[in-house]
Coordinates of C-alpha atoms and ligand atoms in Angstrom, one line a residue:
X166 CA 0.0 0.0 0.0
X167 CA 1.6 3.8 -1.1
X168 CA 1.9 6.1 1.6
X169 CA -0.3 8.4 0.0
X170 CA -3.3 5.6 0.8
X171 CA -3.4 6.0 4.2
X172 CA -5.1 9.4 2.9
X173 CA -7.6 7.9 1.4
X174 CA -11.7 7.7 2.6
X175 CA -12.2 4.3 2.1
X176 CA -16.0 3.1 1.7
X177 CA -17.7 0.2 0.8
X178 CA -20.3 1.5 -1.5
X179 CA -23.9 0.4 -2.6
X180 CA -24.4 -1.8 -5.4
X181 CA -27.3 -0.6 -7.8
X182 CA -29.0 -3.6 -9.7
X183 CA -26.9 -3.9 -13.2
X184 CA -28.6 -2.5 -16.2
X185 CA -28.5 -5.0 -18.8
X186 CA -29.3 -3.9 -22.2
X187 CA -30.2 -7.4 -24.3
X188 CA -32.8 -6.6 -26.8
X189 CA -35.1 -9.3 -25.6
X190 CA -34.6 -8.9 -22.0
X191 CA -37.2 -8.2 -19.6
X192 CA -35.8 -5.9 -16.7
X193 CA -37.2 -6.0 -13.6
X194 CA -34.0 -5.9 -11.2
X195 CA -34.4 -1.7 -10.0
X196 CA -38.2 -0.7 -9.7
X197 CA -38.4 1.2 -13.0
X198 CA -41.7 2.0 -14.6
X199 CA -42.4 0.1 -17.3
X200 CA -44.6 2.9 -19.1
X201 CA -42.5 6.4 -20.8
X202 CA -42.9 9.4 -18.9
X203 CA -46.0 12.0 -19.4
X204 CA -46.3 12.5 -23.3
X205 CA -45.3 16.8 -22.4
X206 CA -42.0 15.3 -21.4
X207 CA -41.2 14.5 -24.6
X208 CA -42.5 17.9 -26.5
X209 CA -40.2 19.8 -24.1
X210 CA -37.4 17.8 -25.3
X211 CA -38.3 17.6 -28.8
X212 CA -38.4 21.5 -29.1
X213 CA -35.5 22.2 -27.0
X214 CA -33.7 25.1 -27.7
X215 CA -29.8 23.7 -26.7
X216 CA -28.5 27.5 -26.9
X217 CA -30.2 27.4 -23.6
X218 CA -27.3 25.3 -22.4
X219 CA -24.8 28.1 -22.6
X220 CA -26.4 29.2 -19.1
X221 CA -25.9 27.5 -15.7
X222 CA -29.0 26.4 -14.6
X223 CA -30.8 28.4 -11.8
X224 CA -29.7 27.6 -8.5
X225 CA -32.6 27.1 -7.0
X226 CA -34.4 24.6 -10.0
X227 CA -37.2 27.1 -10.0
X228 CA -39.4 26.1 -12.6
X229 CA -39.4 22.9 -11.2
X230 CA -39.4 23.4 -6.9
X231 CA -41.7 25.9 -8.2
X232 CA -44.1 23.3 -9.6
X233 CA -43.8 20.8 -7.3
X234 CA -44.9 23.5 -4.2
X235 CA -48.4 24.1 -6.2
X236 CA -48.6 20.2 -6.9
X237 CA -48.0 19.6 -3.4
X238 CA -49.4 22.7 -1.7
X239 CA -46.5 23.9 0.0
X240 CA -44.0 26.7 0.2
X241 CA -41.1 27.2 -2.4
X242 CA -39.4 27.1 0.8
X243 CA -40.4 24.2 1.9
X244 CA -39.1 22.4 -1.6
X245 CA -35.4 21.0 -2.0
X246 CA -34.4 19.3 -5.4
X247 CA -31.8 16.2 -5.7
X248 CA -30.2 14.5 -8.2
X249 CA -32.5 11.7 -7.6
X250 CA -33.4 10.9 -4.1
X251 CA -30.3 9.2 -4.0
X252 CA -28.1 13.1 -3.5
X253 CA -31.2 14.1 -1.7
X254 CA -30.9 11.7 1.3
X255 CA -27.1 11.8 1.2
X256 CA -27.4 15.9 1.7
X257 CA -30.2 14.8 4.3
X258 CA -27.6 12.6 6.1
X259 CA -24.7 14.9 5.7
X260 CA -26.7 18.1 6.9
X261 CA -29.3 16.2 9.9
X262 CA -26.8 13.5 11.2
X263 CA -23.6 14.8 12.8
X264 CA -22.9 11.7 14.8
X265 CA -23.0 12.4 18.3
X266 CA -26.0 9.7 18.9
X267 CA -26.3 7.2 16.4
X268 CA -29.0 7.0 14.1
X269 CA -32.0 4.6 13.7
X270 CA -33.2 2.9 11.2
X271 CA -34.5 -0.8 10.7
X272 CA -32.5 -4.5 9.8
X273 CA -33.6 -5.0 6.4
X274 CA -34.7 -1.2 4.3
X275 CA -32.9 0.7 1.9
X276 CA -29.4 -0.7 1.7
X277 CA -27.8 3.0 0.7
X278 CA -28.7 4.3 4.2
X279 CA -26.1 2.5 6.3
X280 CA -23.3 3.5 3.1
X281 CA -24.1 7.1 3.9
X282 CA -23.8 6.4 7.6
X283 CA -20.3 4.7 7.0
X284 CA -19.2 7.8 4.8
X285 CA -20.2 10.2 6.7
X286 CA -19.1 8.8 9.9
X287 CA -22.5 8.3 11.8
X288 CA -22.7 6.1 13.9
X289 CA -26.1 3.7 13.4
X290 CA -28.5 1.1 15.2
X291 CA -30.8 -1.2 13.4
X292 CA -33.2 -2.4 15.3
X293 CA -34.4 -5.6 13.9
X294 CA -38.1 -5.7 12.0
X295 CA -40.2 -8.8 13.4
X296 CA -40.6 -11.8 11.7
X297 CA -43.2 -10.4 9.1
X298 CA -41.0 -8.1 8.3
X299 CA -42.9 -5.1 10.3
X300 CA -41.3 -2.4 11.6
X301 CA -41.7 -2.1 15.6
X302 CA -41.9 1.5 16.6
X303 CA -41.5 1.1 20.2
X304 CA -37.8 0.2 18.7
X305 CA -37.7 4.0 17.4
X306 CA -38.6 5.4 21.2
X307 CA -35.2 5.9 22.6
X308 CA -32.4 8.4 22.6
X309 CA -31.2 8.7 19.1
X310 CA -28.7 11.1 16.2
X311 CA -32.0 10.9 13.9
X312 CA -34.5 8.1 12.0
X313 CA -34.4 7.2 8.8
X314 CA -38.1 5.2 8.0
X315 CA -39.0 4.0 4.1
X316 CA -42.9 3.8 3.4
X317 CA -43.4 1.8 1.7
X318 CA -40.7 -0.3 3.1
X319 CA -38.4 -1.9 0.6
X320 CA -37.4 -4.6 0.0
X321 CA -40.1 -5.8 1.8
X322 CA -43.5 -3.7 0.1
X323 CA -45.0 -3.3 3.8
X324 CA -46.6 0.2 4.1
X325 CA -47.2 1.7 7.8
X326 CA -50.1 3.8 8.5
X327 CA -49.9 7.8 8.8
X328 CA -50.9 7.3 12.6
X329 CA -47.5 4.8 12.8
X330 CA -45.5 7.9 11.4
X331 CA -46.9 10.1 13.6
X332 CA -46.3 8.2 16.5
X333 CA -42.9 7.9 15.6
X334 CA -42.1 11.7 14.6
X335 CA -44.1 12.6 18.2
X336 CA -41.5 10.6 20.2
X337 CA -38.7 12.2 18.6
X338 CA -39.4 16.0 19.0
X339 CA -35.6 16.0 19.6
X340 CA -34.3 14.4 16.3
X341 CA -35.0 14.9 12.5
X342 CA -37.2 11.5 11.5
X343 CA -36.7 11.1 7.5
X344 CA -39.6 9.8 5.9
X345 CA -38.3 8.3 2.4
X346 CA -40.8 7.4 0.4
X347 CA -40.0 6.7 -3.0
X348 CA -42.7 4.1 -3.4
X349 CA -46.2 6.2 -1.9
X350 CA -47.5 6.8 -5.1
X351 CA -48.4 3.0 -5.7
X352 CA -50.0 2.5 -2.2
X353 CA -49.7 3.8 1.6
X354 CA -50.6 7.1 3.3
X355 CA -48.3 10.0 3.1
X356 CA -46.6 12.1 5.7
X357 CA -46.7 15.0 3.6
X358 CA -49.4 17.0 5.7
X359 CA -47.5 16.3 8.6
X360 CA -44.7 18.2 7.4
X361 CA -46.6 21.1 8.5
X362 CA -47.0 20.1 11.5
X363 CA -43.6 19.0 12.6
X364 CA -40.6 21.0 12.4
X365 CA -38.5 18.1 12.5
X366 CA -39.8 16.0 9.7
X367 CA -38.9 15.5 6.3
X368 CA -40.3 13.7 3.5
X369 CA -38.3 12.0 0.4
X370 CA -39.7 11.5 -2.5
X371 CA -38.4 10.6 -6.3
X372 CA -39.4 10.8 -10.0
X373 CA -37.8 7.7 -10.6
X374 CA -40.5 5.4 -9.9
X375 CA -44.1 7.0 -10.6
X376 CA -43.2 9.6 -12.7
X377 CA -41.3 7.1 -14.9
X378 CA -38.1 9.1 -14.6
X379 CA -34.9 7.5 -13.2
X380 CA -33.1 8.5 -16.0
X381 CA -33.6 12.2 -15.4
X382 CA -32.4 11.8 -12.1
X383 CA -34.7 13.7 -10.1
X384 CA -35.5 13.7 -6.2
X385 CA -37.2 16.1 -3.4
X386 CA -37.7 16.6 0.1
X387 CA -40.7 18.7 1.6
X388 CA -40.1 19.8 5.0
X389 CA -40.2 22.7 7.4
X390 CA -38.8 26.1 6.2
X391 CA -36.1 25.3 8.9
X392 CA -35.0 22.1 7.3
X393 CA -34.8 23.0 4.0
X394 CA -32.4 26.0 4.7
X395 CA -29.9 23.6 6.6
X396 CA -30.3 21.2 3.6
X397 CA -29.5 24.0 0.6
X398 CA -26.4 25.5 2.8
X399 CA -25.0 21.7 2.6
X400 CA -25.6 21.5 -0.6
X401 CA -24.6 25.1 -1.6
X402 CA -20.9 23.8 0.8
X403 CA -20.2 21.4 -2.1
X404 CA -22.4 21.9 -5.8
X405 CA -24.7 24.8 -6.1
X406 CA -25.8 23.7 -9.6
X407 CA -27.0 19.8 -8.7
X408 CA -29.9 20.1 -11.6
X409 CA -29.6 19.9 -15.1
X410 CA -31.6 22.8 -17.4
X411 CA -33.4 19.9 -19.0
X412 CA -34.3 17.9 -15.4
X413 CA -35.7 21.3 -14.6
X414 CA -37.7 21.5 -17.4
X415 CA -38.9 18.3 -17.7
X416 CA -39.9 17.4 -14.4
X417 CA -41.4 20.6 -14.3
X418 CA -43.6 19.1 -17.5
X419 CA -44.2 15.8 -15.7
X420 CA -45.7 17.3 -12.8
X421 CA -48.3 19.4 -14.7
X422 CA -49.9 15.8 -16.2
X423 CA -52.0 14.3 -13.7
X424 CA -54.3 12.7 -15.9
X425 CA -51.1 10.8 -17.1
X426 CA -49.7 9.8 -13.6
X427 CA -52.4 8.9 -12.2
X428 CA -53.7 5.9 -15.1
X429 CA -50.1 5.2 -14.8
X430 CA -50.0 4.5 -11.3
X431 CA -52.7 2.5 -11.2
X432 CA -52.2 0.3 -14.4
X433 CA -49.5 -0.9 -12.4
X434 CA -51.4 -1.2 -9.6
X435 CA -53.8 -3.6 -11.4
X436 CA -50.6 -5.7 -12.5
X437 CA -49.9 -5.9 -9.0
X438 CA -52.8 -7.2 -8.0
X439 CA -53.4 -9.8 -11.0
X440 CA -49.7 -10.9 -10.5
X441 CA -49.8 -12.2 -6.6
X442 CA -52.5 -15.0 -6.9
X443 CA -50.2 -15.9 -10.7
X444 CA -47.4 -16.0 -8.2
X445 CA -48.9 -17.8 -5.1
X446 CA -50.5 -20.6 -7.8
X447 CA -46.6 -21.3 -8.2
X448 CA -45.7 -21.5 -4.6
X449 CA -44.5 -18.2 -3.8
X450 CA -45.3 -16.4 -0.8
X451 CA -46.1 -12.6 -1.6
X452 CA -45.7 -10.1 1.0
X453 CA -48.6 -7.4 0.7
X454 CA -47.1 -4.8 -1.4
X455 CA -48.0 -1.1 -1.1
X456 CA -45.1 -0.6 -3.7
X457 CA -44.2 -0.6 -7.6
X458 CA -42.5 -4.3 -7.0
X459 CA -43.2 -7.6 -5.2
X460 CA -40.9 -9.4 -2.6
X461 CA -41.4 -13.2 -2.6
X462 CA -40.3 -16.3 -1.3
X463 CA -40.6 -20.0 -2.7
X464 CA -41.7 -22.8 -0.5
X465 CA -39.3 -24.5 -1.6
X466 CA -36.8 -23.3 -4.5
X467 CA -34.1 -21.2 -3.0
X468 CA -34.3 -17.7 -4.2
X469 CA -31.0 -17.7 -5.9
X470 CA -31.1 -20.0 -8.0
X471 CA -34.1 -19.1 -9.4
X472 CA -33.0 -16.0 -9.7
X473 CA -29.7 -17.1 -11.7
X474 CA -32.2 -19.1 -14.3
X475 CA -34.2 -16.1 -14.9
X476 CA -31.0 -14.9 -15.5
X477 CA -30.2 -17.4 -17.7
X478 CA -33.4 -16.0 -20.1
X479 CA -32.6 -12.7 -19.7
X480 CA -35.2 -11.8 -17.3
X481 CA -33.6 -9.8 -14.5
X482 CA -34.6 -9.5 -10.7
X483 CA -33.3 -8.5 -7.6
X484 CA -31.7 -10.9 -5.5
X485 CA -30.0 -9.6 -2.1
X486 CA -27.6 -11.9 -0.7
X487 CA -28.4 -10.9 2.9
X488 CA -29.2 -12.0 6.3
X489 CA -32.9 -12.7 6.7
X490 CA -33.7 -12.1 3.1
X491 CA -31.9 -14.2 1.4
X492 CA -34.5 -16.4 -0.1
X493 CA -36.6 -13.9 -1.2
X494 CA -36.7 -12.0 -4.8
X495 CA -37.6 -8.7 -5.5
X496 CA -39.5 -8.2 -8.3
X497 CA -40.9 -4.9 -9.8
X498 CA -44.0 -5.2 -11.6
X499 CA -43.5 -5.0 -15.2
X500 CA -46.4 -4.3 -18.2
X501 CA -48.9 -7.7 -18.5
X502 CA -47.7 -8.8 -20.9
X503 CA -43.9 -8.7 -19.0
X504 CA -45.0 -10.9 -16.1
X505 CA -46.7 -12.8 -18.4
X506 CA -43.6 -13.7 -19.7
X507 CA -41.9 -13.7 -16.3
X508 CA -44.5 -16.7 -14.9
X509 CA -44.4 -18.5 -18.0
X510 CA -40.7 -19.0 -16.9
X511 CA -40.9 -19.7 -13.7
X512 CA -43.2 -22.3 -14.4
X513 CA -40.7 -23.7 -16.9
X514 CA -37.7 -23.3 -14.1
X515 CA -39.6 -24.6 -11.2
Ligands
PMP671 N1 -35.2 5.2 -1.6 C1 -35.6 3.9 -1.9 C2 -36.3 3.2 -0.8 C3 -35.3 3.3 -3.1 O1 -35.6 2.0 -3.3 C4 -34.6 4.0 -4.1 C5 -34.3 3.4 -5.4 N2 -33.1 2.7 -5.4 C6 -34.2 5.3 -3.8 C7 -34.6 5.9 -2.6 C8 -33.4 6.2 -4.8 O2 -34.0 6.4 -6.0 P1 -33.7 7.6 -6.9 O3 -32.3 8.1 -6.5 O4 -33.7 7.1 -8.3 O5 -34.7 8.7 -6.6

């Protein structure tokens, strides 16, 4: 090892599912909606005037914070923009979490969170979910750095009610409770209104799922006035230009469709419910999912290896080679005709 490595922050970062690109393949390894984003999103782009990129982008991603405050009847104030909600939970960690207490959050959720921990230096608890995978909110009742709570959970699909939130956020007046929930817009109740209640709440929410947008990389929070000012000086410490002109514009776009979101959502809504029974008649145990994806267990295939034949055909899923979820496979819900295709080969595999 050079001397010069000693110098070095080492991390062990998060692996994202793999993006294949077979021409035949059917992806359903990373939650992406299967349907293109609203129709306007593609007139913006189509007359795009590319002199516009001579500019840096405004600060602020007005036209689009802008937008999203009237969708979601809040303050411009109360509206930061991320490059996904990927950069806006890592500015949430790096601003909220300074490490004195650690953090909570539970055993199995969102696998980025304890990365950001280990980056930033927080220390973290996890306190264990019960054997249904629920989360136990008497675990979240003691002294604590901050929470971090997805809802919709994921991997596991399970949605908590608002009043499970609440009760949370109400027993940690002294903390900032993160609500992430990248996955409300197929099912669950949001925290949003509570927002305005509670000073010390924030709520994370993406484009990448519902609005059909990972590609565009876009993320928010909503929160207090308070909250979002610590947030943009973090940001502002280290990139003051985080959004692209064209993100800005067309999630701007996408927001002003709601005819279009909302037949979207629930299209995949209907594949989600017409896919569990296809799945249990197979063997599988399907947790309930609130969420744009399924996590399931075989009664007696192991997880991996089905998850290596699909493979095999070219039909991706998420496997997680982790404690307590091992046997299970994450599957987002595709078009029909995609899980169609996906049972027709498990049948043949199984
Ligand atoms: N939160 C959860 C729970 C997720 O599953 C994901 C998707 N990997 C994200 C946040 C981040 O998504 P994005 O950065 O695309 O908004």
């Amino acid at each position: 090892m050079a001397l010069w490595e000693n110098n070095v922050r080492t991390v062990e970062p998060y692996v994202p599912g793999e993006q294949p690109s077979f021409p035949d393949m059917i992806k359903l390894n990373t939650n992406e909606n299967p349907y293109p984003p609203a129709p306007g999103v593609a007139a913006v782009l189509k007359g795009f005037d590319t002199d516009v990129l001579r500019r840096y982008p405004k600060p602020d991603a007005h036209e689009l914070a802008e937008q999203l405050a009237k969708e979601y009847n809040v303050g411009f104030n109360n509206v930061f923009v991320g490059v996904g909600s990927d950069d806006v939970l890592g500015t949430a960690f790096l601003t909220f979490f300074k490490g004195r207490l650690p953090i909570l959050f539970p055993d199995i959720t969102y696998s980025f969170y304890p990365v950001w921990a280990e980056l930033y230096g927080i220390p973290y608890e996890t306190p264990a979910v019960d054997e249904d995978f629920r989360i136990r909110k008497e675990d979240y009742y003691q002294m604590n750095g901050g929470i971090v709570i997805a809802n919709p959970n994921a991997p596991t699909t399970i949605a908590e009610p608002l009043s499970f939130i609440e009760d949370i956020v109400r027993h940690n007046a002294d903390s900032v409770v993160i609500v992430d929930e990248a996955y409300i817009d197929f099912g669950g109740e949001s925290a949003l209104e509570l927002t305005k209640k509670y000073e010390n709440l924030l709520v994370v929410r993406t484009f990448s799922k519902s609005r059909s947008m990972a590609g565009m990389r876009i993320g928010f929070a909503i929160g207090s006035e308070k909250l979002i000012s610590y947030m943009m000086a973090v940001r502002n410490s280290y990139n003051s230009y985080t959004m692209t002109t064209l993100s800005i514009l067309c999630g701007a776009e996408s927001l002003k469709d709601r005819g279009y979101f909302t037949k979207t959502v629930e299209r995949i809504k209907e594949t989600r419910k017409r896919s569990v029974p296809e799945l249990e008649k197979l063997g599988f145990k399907v947790l309930d999912s609130s969420a744009n994806f399924l996590f399931v267990s075989h009664e007696k295939a192991a997880a991996k290896e089905i998850f290596e034949k699909l493979k095999e055909k070219h039909i991706f899923v998420r496997y997680f080679a982790k404690p307590r979820i091992d046997n299970y496979l994450r599957i987002t819900v595709g078009t029909d005709e995609e899980m169609d295709r996906l049972f027709a080969a498990l049948r043949e595999i199984l």
